[in-house]
Backbone as CSV, one residue per row, in Angstrom:
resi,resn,N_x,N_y,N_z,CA_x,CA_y,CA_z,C_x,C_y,C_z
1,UNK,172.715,104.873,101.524,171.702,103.863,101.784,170.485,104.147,100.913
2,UNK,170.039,103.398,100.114,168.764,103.424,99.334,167.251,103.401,100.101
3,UNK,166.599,104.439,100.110,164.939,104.226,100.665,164.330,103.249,100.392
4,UNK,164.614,102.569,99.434,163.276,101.085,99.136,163.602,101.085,100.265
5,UNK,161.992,100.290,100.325,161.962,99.638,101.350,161.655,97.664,101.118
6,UNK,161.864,97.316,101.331,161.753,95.615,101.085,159.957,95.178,101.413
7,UNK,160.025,95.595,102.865,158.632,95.179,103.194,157.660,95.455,102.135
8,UNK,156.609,94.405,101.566,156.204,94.574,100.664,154.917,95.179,101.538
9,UNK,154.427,96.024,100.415,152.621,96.825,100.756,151.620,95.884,101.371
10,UNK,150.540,96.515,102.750,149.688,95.597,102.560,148.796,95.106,101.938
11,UNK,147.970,93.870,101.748,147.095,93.808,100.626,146.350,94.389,99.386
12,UNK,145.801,95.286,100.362,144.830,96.020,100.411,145.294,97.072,99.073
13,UNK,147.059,97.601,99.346,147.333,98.418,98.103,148.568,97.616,97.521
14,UNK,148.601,96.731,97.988,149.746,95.780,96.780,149.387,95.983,95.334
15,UNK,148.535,96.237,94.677,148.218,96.018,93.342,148.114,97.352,92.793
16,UNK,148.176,98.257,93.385,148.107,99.687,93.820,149.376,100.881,93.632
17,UNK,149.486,101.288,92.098,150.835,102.300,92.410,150.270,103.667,93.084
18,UNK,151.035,104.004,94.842,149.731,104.571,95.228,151.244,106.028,96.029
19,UNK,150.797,106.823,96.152,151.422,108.002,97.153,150.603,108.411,98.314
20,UNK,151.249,108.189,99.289,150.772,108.716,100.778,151.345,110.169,101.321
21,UNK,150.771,111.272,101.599,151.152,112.155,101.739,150.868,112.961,102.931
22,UNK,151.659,113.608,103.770,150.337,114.476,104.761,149.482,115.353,104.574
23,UNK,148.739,115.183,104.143,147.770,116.071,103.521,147.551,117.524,104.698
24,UNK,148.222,117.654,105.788,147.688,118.664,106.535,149.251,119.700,105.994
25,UNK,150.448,119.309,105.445,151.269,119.970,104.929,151.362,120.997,103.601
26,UNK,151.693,121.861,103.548,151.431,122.830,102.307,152.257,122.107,101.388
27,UNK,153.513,121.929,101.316,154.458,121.291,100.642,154.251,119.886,100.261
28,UNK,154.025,119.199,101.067,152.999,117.874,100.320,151.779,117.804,99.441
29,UNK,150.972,118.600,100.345,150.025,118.645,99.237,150.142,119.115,97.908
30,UNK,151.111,120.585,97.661,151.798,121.039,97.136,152.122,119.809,95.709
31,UNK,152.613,118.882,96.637,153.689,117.497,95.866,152.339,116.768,94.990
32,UNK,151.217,116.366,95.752,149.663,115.671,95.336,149.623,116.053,94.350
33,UNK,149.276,117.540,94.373,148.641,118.202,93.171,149.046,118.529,91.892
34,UNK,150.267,118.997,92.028,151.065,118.382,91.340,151.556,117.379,90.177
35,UNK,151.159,116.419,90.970,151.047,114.502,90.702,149.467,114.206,89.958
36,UNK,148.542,114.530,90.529,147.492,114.521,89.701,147.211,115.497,88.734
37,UNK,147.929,116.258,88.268,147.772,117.232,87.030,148.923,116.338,85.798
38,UNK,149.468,115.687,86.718,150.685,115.401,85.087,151.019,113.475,85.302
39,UNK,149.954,112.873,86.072,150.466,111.226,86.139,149.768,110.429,85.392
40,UNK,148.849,110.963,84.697,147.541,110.316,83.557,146.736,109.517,83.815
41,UNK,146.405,109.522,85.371,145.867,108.804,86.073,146.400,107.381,86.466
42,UNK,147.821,107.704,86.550,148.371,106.165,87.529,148.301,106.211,88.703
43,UNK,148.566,106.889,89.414,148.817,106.817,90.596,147.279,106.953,91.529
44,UNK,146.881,106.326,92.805,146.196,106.894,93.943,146.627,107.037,94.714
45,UNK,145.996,107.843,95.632,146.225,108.522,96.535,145.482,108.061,97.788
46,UNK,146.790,108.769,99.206,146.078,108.947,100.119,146.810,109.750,101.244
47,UNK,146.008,110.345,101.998,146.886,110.971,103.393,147.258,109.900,104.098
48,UNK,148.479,110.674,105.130,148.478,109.693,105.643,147.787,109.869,107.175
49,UNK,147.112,110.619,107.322,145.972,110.513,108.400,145.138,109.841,108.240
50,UNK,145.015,109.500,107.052,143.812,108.679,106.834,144.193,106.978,107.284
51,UNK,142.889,105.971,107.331,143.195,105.011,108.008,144.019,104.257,106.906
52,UNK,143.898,104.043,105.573,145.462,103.454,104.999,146.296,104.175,105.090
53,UNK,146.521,105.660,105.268,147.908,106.107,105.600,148.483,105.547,106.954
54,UNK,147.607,105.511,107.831,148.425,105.559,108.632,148.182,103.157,109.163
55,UNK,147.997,102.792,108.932,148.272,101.338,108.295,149.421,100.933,108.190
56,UNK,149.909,102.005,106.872,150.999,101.900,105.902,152.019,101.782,107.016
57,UNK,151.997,103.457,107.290,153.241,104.036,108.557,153.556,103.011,109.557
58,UNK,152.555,102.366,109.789,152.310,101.539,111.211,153.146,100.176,110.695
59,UNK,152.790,99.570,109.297,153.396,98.519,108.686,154.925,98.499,108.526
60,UNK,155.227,99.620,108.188,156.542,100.057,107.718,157.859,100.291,109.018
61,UNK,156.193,100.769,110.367,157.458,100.928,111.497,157.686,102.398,111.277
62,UNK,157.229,103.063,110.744,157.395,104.662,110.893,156.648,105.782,111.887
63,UNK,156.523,106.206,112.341,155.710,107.048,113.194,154.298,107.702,112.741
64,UNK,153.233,107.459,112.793,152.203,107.759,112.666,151.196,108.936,113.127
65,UNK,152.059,110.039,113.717,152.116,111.111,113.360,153.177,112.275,113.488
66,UNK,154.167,111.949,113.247,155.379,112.723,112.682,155.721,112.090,111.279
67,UNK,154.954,112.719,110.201,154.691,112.547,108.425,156.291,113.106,107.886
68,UNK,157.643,112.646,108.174,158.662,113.270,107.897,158.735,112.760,106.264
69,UNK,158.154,111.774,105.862,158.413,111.307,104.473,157.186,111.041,103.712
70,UNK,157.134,111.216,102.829,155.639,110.665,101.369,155.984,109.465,101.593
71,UNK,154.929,108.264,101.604,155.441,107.390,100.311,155.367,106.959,99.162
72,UNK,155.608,106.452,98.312,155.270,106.167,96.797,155.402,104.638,96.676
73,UNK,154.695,103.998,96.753,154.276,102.855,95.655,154.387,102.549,94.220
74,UNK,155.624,102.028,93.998,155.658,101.690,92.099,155.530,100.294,91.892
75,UNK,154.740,99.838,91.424,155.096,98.177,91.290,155.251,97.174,92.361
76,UNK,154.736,97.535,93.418,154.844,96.665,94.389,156.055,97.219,95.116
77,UNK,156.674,98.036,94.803,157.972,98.619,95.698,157.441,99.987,96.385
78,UNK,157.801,100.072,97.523,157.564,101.201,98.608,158.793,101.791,98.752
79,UNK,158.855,103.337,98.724,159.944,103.852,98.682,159.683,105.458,99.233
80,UNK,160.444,105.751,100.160,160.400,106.724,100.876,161.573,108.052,100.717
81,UNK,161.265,109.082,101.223,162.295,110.251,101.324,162.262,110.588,100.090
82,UNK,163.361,111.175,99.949,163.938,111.757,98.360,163.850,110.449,97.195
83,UNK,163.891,109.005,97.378,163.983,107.942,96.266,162.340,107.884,96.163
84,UNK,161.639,108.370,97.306,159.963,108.310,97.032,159.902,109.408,95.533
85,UNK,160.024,110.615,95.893,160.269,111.678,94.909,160.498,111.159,93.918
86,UNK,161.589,110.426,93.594,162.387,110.060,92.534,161.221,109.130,91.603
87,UNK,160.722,108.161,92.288,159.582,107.357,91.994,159.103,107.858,91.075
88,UNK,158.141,109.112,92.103,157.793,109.099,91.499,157.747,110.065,90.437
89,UNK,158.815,110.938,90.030,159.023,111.454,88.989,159.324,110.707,88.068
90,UNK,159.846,109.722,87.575,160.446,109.168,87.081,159.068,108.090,86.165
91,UNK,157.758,108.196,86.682,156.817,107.656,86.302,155.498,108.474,85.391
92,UNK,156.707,110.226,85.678,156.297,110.929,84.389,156.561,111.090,83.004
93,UNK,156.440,111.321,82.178,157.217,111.784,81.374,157.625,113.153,81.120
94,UNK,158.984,113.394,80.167,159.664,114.317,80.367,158.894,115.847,79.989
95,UNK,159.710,116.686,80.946,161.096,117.053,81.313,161.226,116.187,83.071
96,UNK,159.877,115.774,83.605,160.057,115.852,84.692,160.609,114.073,85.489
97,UNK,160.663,113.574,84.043,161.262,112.101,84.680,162.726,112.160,84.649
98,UNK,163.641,113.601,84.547,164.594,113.619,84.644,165.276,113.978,85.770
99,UNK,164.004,114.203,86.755,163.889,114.731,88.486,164.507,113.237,88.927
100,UNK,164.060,112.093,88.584,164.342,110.782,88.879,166.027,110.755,89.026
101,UNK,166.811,111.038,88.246,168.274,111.100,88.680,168.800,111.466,90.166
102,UNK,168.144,112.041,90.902,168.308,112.500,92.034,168.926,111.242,93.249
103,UNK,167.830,110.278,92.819,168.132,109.207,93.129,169.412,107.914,93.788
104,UNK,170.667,108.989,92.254,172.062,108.255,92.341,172.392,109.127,93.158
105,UNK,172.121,109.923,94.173,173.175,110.701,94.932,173.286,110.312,95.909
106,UNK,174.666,110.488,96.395,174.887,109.874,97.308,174.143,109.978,99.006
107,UNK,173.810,109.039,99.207,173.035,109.111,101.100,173.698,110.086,101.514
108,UNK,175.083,110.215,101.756,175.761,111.396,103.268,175.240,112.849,102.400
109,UNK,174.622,113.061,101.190,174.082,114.442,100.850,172.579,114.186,100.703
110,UNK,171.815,113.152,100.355,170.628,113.309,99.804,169.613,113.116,101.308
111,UNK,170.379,112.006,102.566,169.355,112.239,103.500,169.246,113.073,104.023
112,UNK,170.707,114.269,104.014,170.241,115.064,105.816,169.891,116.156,104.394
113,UNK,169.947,116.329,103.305,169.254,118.036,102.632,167.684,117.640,102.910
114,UNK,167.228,116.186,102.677,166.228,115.236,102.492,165.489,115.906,103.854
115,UNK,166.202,115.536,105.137,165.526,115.729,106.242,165.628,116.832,107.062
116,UNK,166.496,117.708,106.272,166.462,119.334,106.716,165.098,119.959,106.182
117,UNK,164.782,119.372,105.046,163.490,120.172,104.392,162.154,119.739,105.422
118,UNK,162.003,117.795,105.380,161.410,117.554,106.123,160.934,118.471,107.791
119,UNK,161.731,118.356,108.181,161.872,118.422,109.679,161.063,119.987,109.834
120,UNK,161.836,120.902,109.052,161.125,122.409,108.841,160.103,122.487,107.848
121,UNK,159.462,121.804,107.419,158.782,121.931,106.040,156.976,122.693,106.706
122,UNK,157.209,122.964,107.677,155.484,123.722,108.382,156.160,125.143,108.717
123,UNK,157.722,125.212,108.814,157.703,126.474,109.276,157.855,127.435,107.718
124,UNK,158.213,126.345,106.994,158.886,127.168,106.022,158.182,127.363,104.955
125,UNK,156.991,126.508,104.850,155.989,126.135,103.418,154.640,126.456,104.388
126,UNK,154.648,126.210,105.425,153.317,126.002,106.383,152.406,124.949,106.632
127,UNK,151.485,125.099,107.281,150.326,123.705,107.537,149.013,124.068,107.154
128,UNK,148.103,122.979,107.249,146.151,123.345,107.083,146.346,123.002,108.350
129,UNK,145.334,123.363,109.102,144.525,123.121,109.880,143.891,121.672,109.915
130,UNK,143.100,121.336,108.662,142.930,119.829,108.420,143.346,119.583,107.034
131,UNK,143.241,118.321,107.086,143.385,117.654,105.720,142.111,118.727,104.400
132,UNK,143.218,118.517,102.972,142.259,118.827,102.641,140.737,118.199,102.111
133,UNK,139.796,118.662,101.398,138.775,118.284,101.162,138.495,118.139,99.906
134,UNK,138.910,117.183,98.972,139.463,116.980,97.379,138.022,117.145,96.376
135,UNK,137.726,117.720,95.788,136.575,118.038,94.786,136.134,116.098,94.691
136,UNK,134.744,115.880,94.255,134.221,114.721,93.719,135.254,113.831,92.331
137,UNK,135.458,114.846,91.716,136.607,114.299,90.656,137.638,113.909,91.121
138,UNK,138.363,114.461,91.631,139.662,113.991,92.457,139.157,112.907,93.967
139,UNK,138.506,112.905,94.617,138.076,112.076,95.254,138.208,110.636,94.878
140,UNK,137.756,110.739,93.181,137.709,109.360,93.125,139.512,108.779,92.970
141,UNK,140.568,109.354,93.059,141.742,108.910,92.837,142.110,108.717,93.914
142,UNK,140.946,108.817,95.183,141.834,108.155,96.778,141.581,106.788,97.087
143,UNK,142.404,105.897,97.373,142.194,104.618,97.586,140.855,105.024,98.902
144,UNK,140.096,103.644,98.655,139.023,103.069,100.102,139.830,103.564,101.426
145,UNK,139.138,104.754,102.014,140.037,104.887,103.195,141.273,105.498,103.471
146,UNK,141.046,106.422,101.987,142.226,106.900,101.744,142.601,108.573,102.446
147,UNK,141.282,108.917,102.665,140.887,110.523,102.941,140.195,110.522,104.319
């Protein structure tokens, strides 16, 4: 089964290639930082504690605070789990838009490795306490409401 998701973004980040992340996760944030060292400034950002993260979650029908997935925004397409990943690797350039292949694998292997990481990803990578607190420079790459 493919992660797109159909439901299109709300307004607000329709125009918006944007990643939602839990920012209180080591391994997500981990994923952010990441993303803003090598995306050349495409992408914004946001937690999803924050009030468009959790919007999004709420739009989508996902749980709004059990953060089991990122999402990624490309073009008006929302895409979650491991095809979020894929996104947005695939909107780098190489070596790392070759992470994007991940993509063709098949669902009965890519969701449950997908949601084994998820599910343990605080015991195994750890948590903050809170969200973090992004320098003035990076600040400005969070959507309105994004932090």
């Amino acid at each position: 089964m493919d992660m797109q998701i159909t439901n299109a973004p709300p307004p607000e980040v329709s125009d918006t290639d944007l990643i939602v992340f839990d920012g209180e996760c080591v391994l997500c944030s981990g994923f952010f930082r990441f993303m803003i060292e090598r995306d050349a400034g495409r992408f914004r950002f946001a937690t999803a504690q924050s009030p468009v993260g959790q919007s999004l979650y709420k739009h989508l029908g996902l749980p709004v605070t059990d953060f089991e997935t990122n999402l990624v925004i490309v073009n008006g397409v929302t895409y979650q789990r491991l095809d979020a990943f894929c996104a947005a690797m695939q909107s780098l350039g190489w070596p790392w838009r070759a992470l994007g292949v991940a993509r063709f694998l098949p669902s009965l292997i890519k969701n449950p490795m997908y949601h084994l990481i998820a599910r343990n990803r605080y015991r195994i990578f750890g948590c903050y306490e809170t969200c973090m607190m992004p320098t003035p420079d990076i600040i400005s790459r969070f959507v309105k409401n994004g932090t």
